[in-house]
XYZ file of C-alpha atoms in Angstrom:
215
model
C -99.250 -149.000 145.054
C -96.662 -151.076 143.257
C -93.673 -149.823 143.682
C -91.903 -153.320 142.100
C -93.426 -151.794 139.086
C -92.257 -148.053 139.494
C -88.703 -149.153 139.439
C -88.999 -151.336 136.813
C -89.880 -148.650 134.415
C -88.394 -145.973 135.993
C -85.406 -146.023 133.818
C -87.881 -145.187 130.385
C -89.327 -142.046 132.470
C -85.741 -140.775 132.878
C -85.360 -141.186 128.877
C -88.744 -139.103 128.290
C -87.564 -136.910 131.044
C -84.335 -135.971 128.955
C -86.676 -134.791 125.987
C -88.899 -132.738 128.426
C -86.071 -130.987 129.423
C -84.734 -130.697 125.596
C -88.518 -129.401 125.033
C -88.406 -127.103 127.931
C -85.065 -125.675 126.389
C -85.751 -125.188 123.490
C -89.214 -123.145 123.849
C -87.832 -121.417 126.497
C -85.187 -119.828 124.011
C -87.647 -119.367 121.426
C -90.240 -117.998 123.501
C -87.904 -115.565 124.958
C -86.884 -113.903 121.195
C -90.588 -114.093 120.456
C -91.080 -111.721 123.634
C -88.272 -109.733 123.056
C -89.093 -108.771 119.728
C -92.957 -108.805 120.609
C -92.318 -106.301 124.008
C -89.949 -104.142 121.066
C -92.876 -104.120 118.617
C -95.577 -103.231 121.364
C -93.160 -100.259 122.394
C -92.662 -99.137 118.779
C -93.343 -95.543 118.068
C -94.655 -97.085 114.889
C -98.048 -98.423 114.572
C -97.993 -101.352 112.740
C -95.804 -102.877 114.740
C -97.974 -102.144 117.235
C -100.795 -103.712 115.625
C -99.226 -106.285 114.450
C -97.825 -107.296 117.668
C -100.972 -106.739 119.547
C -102.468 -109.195 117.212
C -99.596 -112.034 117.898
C -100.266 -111.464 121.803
C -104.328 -111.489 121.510
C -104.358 -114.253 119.125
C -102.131 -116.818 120.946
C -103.140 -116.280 124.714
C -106.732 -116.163 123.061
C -106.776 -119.588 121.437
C -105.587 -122.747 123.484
C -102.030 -124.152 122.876
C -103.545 -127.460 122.052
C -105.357 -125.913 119.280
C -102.144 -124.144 118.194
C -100.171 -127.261 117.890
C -103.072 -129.453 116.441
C -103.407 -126.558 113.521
C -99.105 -126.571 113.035
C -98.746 -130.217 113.193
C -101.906 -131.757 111.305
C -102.889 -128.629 109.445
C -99.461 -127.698 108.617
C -98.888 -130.336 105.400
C -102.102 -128.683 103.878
C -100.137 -125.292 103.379
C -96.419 -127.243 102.467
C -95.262 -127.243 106.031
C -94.366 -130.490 107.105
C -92.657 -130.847 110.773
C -91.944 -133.434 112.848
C -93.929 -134.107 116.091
C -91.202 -132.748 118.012
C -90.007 -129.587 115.941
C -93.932 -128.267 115.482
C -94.311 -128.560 119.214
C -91.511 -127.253 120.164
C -92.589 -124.126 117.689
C -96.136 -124.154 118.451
C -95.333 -123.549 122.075
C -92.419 -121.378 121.962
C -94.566 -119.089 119.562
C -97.314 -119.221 122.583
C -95.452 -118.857 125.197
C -94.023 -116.044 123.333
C -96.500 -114.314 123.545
C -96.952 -114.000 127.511
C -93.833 -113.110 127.824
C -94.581 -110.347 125.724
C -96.386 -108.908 127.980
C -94.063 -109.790 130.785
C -91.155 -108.055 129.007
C -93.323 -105.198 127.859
C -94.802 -104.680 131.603
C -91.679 -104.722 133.535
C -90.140 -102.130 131.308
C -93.101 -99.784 131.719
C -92.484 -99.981 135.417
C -89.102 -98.271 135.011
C -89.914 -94.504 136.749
C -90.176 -92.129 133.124
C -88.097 -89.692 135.245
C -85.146 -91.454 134.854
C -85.326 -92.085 130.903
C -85.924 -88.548 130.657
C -82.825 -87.862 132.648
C -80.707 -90.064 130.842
C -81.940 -88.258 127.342
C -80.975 -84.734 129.313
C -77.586 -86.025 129.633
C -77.273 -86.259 125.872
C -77.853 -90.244 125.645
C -79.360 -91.816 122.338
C -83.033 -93.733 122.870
C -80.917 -97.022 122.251
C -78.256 -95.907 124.685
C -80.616 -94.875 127.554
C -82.860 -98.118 127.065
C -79.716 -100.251 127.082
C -77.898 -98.931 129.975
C -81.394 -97.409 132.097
C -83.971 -99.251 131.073
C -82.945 -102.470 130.709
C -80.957 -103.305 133.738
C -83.656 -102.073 136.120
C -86.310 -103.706 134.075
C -84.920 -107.376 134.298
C -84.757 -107.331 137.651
C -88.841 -107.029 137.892
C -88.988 -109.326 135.225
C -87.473 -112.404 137.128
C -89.793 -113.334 138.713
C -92.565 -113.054 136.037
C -90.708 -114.897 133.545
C -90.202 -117.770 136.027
C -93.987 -118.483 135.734
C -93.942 -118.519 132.250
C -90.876 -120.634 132.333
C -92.740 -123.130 134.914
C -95.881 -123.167 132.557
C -94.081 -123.824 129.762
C -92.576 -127.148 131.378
C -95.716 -127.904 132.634
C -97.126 -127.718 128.872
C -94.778 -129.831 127.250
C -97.642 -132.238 128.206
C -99.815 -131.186 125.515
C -97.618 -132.805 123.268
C -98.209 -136.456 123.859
C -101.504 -136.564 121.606
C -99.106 -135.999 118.531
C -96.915 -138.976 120.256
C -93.898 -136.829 121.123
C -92.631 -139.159 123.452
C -92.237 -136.774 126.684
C -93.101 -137.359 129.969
C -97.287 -137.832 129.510
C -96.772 -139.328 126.650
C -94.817 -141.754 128.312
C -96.966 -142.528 131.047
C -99.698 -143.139 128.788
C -97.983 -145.827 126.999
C -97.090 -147.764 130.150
C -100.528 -147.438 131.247
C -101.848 -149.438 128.289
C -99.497 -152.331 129.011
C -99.948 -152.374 132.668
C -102.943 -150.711 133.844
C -101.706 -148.963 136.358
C -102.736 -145.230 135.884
C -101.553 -144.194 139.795
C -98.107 -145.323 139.764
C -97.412 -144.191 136.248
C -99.040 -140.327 136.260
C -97.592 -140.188 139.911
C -93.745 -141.241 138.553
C -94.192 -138.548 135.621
C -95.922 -136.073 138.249
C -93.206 -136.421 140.551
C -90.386 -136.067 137.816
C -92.245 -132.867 136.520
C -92.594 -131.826 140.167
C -88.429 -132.190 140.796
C -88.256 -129.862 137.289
C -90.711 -126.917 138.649
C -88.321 -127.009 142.033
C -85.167 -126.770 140.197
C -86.447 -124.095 138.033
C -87.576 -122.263 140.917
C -84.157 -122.540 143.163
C -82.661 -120.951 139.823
C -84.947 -118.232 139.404
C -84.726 -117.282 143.391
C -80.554 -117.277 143.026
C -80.801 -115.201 139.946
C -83.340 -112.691 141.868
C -81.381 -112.586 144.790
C -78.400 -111.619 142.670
C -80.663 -108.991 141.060
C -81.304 -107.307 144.113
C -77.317 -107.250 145.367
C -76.024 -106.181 142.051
């Protein structure tokens, strides 16, 4: 292994970590108001909401996120929507991941015991006012957990953005692999750096459950 060579280009992996972690942001936010209002559709005492957001949810975890972001990004200027490499991957996988944590979102609130919504409504407390101050609480505490695994996939599928040369992590090692021909030492750098990202994610996500289970 050359590890002359690791530190020499160490410094450009640190660059294309900085956008990983601007990717991982990003669809983290977005993917989390795509499940929000996905889990809020799904609940809806209306139907086509419930359609409609049971089609989002089937047709994104159906279909592979490459696919997704091939069809935004190349197919997109055939229907007058032209993005950047890194805005339509940053959309194309907040919009997927979106839709698992749908599902997340919408599970953990079903697990809240009905007995205690219905006791809340007995005490004279709105639908809004007995999801925000019943539901809700006790529901994000199950939901932790769950949306730490989305949150760790999500990182983990920035990588499918190097094909459209977003200049991540992969994307990165990929280049340097064409100038040096060293495909160990570069996918082990980047698999190390996304490595350091899953563990920090997870060390959040166990404070924040811990904290869950005091409060």
């Amino acid at each position: 292994m050359d590890i002359d060579l690791i530190l020499r280009v160490y410094p450009f992996f640190l660059e294309a970590a900085l956008v990983t972690v601007q990717l991982s942001v990003l669809t983290c936010i977005l993917g989390l108001a795509c499940g929000a209002l996905g889990a809020s559709m799904r609940l809806s005492r209306l139907a086509p909401l419930r359609w409609i957001a049971a089609t989002y949810v089937s047709l994104f975890r159906g279909t592979p996120a490459l696919i997704q972001v091939f069809i935004l990004y190349f197919g997109g200027p055939q229907v007058g929507i032209n993005l950047d490499a890194f805005t339509a991957g940053t959309i194309a996988l907040g919009v997927n991941i979106g839709a698992y944590m749908t599902e997340t979102i919408r599970g953990a609130i079903l697990s809240v015991d009905k007995g205690q919504t219905e006791a809340a409504r007995t005490l004279g407390m709105s639908k809004w006012e007995t999801m925000r101050k019943v539901v809700l609480p006790q529901a994000s505490r199950m939901m932790i957990r769950p949306l730490g695994v989305n949150i760790n996939a999500l990182i983990k599928g920035t990588a499918l953005l190097a094909p459209i040369s977003v200049v991540e992590l992969t994307q990165t090692a990929q280049r340097f692999i064409g100038s040096t021909y060293k495909p160990f030492e570069m996918f082990l750098l980047a698999g190390i750096l996304y490595m350091a990202f899953i563990y920090a994610v997870g060390l959040g996500i166990n404070w924040l459950d811990r904290r869950a289970r005091i409060s």
